[in-house]
Coordinates of C-alpha atoms and ligand atoms in Angstrom, one line a residue:
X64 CA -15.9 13.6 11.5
X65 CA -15.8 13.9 8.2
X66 CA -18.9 14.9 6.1
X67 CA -21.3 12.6 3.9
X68 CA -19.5 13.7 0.7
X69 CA -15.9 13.3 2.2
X70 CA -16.6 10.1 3.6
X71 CA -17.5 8.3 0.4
X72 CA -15.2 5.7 -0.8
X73 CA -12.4 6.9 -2.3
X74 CA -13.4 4.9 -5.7
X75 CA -16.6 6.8 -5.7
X76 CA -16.7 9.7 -7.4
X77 CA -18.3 12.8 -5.2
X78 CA -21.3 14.1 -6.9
X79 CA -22.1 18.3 -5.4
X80 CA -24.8 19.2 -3.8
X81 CA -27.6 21.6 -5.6
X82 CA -26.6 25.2 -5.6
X83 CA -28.1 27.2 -2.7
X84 CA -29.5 29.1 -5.5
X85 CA -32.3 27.5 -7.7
X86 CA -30.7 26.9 -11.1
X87 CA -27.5 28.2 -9.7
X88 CA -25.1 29.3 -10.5
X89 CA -22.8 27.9 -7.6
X90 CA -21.2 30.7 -5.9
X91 CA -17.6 30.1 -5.0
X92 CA -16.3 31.8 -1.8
X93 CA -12.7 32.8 -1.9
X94 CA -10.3 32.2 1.1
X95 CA -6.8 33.1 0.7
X96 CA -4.8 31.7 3.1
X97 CA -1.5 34.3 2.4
X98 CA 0.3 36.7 4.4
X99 CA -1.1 39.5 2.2
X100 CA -4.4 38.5 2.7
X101 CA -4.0 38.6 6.8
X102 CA -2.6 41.7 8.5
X103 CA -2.3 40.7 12.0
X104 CA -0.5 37.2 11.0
X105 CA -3.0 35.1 12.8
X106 CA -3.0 32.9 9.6
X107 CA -5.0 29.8 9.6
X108 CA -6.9 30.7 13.1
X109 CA -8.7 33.6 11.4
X110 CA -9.4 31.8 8.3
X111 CA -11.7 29.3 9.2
X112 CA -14.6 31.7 10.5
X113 CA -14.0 33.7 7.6
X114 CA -15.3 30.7 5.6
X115 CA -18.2 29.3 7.8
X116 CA -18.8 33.0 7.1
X117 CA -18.9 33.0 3.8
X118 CA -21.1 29.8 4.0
X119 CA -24.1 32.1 5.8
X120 CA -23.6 34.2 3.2
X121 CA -24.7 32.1 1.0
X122 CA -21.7 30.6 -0.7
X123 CA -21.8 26.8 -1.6
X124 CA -18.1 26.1 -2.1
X125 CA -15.1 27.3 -0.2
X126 CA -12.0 27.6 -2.5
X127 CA -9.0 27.5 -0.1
X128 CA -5.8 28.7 -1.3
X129 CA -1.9 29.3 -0.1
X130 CA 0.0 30.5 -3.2
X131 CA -1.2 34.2 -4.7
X132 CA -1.6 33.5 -8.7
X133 CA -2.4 37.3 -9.3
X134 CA 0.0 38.8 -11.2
X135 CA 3.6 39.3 -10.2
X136 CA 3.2 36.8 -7.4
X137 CA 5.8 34.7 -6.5
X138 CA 5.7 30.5 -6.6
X139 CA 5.7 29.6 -2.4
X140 CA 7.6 26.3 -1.7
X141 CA 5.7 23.0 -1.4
X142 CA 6.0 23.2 2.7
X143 CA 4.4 26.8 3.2
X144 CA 1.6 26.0 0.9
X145 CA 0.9 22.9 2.6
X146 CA 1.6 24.6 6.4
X147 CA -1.2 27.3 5.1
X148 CA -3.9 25.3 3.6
X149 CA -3.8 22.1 5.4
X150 CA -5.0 23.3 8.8
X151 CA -7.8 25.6 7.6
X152 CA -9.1 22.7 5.8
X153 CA -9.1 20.5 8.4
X154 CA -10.9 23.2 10.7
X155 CA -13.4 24.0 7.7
X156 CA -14.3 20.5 7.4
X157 CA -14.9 20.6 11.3
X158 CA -17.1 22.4 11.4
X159 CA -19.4 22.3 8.1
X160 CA -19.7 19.5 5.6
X161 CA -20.0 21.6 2.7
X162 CA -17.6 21.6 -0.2
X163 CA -13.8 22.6 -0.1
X164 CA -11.8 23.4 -2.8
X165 CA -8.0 23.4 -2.9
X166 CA -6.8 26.2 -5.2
X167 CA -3.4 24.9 -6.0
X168 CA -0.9 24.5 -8.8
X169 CA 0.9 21.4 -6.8
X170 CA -0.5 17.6 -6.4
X171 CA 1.4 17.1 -3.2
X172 CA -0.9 19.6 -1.8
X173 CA -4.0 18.8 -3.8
X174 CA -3.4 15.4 -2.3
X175 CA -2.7 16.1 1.2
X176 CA -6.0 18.8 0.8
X177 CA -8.4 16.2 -0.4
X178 CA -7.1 13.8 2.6
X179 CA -7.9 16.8 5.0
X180 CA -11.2 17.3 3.6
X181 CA -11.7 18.9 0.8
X182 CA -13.5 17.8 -2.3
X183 CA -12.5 19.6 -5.2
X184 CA -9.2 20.6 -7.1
X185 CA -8.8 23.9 -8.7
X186 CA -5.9 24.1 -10.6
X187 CA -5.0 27.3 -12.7
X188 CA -2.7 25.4 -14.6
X189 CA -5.1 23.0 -15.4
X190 CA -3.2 19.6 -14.6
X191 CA 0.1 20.7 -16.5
X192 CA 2.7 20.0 -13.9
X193 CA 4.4 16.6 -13.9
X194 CA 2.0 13.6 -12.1
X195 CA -0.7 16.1 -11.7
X196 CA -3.0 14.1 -14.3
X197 CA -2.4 10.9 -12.6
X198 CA -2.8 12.5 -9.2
X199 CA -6.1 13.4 -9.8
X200 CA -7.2 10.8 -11.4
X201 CA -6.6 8.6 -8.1
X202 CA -8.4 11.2 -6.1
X203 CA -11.6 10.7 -7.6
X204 CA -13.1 14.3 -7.3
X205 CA -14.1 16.8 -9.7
X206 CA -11.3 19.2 -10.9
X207 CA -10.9 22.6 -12.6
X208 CA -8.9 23.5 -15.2
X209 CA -8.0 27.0 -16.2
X210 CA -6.3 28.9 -18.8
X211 CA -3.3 30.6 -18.4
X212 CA -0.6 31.5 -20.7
X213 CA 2.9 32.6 -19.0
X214 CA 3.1 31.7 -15.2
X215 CA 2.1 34.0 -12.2
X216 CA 5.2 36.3 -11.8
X217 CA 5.6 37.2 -15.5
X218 CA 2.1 36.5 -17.0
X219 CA 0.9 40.2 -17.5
X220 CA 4.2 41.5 -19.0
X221 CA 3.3 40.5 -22.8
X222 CA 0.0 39.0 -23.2
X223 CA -0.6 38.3 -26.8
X224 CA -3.3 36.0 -29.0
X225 CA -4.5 35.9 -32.3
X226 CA -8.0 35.0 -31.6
X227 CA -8.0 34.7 -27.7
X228 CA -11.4 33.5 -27.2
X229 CA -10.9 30.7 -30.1
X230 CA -7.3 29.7 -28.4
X231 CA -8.9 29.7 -25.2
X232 CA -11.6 27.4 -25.8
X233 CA -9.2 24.8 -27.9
X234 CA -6.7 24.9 -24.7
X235 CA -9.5 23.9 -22.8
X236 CA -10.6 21.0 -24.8
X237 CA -6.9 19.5 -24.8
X238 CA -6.5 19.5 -21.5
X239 CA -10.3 18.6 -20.4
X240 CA -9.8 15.6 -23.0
X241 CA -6.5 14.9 -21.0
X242 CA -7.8 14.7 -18.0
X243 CA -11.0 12.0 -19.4
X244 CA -8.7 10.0 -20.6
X245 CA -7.1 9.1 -17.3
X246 CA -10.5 8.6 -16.1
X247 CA -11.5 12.2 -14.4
X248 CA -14.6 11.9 -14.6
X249 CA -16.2 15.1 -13.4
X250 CA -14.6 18.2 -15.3
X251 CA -14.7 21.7 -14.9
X252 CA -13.2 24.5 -16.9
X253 CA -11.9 28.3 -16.5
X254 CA -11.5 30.9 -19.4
X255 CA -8.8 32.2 -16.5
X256 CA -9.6 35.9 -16.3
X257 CA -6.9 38.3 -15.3
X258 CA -4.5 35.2 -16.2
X259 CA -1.8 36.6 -19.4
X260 CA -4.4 38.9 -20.6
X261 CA -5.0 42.6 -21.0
X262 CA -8.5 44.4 -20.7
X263 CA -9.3 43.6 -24.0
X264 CA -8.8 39.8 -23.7
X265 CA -10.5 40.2 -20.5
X266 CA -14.1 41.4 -22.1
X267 CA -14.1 39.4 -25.3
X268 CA -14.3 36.4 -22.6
X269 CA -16.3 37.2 -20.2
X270 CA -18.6 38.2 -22.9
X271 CA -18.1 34.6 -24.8
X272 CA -19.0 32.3 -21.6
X273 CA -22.0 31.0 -23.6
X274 CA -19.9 30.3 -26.4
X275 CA -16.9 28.6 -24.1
X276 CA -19.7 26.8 -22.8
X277 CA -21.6 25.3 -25.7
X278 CA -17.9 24.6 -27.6
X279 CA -15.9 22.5 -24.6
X280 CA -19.3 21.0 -23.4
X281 CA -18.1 21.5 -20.0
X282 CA -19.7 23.2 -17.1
X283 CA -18.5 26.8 -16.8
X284 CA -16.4 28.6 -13.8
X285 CA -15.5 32.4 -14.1
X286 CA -13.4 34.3 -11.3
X287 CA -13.5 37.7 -12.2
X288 CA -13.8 39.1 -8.3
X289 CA -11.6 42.4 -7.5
X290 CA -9.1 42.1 -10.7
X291 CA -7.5 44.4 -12.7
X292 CA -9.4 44.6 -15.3
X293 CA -12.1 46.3 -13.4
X294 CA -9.8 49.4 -12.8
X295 CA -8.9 49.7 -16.3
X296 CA -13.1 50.0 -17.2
X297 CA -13.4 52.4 -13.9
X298 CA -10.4 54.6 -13.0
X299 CA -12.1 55.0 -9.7
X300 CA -11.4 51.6 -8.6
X301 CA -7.5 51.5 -8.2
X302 CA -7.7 49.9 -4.6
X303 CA -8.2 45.9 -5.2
X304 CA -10.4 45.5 -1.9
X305 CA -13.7 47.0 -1.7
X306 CA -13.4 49.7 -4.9
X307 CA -14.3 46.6 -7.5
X308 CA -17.4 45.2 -5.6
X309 CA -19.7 46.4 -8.5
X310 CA -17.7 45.6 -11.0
X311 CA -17.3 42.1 -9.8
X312 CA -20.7 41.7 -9.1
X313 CA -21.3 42.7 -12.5
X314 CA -19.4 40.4 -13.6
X315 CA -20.5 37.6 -11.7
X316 CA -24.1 38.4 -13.3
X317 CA -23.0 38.6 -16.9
X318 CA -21.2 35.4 -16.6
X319 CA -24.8 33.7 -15.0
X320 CA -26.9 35.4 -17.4
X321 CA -24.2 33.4 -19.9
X322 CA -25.0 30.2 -18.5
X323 CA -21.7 30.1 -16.1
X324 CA -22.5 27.6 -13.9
X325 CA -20.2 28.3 -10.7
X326 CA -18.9 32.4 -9.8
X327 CA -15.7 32.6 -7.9
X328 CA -16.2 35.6 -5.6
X329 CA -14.8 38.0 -2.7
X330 CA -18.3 39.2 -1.7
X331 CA -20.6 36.5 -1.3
X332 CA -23.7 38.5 0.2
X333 CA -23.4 41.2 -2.1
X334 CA -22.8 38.5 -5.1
X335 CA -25.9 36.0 -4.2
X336 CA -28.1 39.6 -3.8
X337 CA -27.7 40.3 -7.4
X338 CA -27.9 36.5 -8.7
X339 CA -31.3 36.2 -6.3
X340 CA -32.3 39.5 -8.5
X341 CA -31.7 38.0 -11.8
X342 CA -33.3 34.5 -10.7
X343 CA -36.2 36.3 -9.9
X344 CA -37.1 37.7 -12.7
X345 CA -37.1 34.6 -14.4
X346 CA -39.9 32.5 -15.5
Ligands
PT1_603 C1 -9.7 32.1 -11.2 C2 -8.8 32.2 -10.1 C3 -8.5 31.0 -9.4 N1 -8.2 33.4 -9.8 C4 -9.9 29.8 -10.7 N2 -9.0 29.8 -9.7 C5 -7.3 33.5 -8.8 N3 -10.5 28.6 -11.1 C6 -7.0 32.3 -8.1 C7 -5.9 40.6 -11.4 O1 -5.9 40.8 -12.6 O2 -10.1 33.1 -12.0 N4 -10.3 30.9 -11.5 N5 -7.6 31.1 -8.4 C8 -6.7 34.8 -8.5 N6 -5.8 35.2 -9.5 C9 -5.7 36.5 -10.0 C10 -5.5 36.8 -11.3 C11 -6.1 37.6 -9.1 C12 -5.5 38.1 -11.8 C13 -6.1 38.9 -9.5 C14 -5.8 39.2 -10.9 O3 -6.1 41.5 -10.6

């Protein structure tokens, strides 16, 4: 059956549940649901229990995703994105009735997601393609939109601004203005980290969330988990898996401390440790 929140009405707008943590921030899980991501090609039946997982861990959202947007990657056509996601939102929302996101770039499968279950629509490209406004404003849940200049495959070749945190936050304006004008009611936004920007981009955001926060007047998401740009601060951590925990952990603080209000992360224990740290030194 489905859960409280996916059963609403579809004309009702889904309101979250309080973060796990007291006065958050949400903590994002990650599932990718690629062939990179899975070695032994049992796609979608090991994905599920990696989520319920990451749900004891202490993560309040599962962001489920088909298509790799780290650089370099490849677009995947409509039908394998759909054949990976679809099932392992169906079987999340099985099982637990807390929130799924769909991390995709396409409405066909934000649409078919949110009929499977989930609740949420992360969209790196931040409702660009064609009918994706007007897609999501029928669905009635919250969205994210995130900045991105070039496109996966080519984004990291030439990344260039003239004031990167300033272009940033006015992209994110436009397009979170877009999307309340078709009625989207509960909006989200992304300073896209690792998305068309090198190491310097990389820190002048991540150290501006308060600033991105205070000038969209949106509620903030950051996903800096395992990228790049941790390597280029720490030679030692070349390997994208486990060598960046620290880093992104790190990160994941200095974007709280910021006022970030939801973390996209790998390691959910290790993430909601440090945030339970911070939190309770406060007050
Ligand atoms: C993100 C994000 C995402 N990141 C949101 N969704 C990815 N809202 C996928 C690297 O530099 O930050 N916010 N969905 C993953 N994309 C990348 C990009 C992965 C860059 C790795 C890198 O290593």
């Amino acid at each position: 059956m489905h859960s409280a929140l996916s059963s609403a009405p579809a004309m009702n707008q889904i309101t979250l549940p309080p973060p796990k943590l007291a006065g958050g921030p949400y903590v994002m899980g990650i599932l990718n649901v690629t062939p990179d991501s899975f070695s032994d090609g049992g796609l979608s039946e090991a994905a599920a229990p990696r989520g319920l997982a990451m749900l004891e861990a202490g993560a309040d959202i599962i962001d489920v995703g088909g298509e790799s947007t780290r650089p370099g990657a490849e677009p995947v056509p409509e039908g394998e994105e759909m054949a990976r996601v679809i099932p392992v939102i169906a079987a999340l929302r099985a099982a637990t009735t807390a929130p799924i996101s769909i991390d995709t770039m396409k409405p066909s499968v934000a649409m078919a997601a949110i009929s499977a279950g989930a609740s949420i629509w992360n969209d790196v490209y931040a409702l660009q393609a064609p009918g994706a406004l007007e897609t999501a404003a029928a669905l009635h849940r919250p969205v994210v939109l995130m900045h991105m200049q070039g496109e996966p495959r080519t984004m990291q070749a030439e990344p260039r601004y003239d004031d990167v945190v300033a272009e940033v936050i006015a992209f994110l304006r436009t397009r979170a203005a877009a999307a309340e004008a078709k009625g989207i009611a509960d909006i989200w936004v992304d300073p896209g980290i690792g998305f068309g920007k090198t190491l310097e981009h990389n820190l002048a955001l991540l150290g501006a969330v308060a600033r991105i926060k205070r000038e969209v007047g949106r509620p903030v998401l950051i996903g800096a988990s395992r990228k790049r740009f941790i390597a280029s601060i720490d030679e030692r951590a070349k390997n994208a898996g486990k060598d960046r925990v620290g880093g992104s952990v790190a990160a994941a603080l200095i974007a709280a401390q910021q006022g970030a209000e939801m973390v996209r992360v790998h390691d959910v224990a290790e993430t909601v440790q440090a945030l339970k740290l911070w939190r309770a030194t406060q007050s």
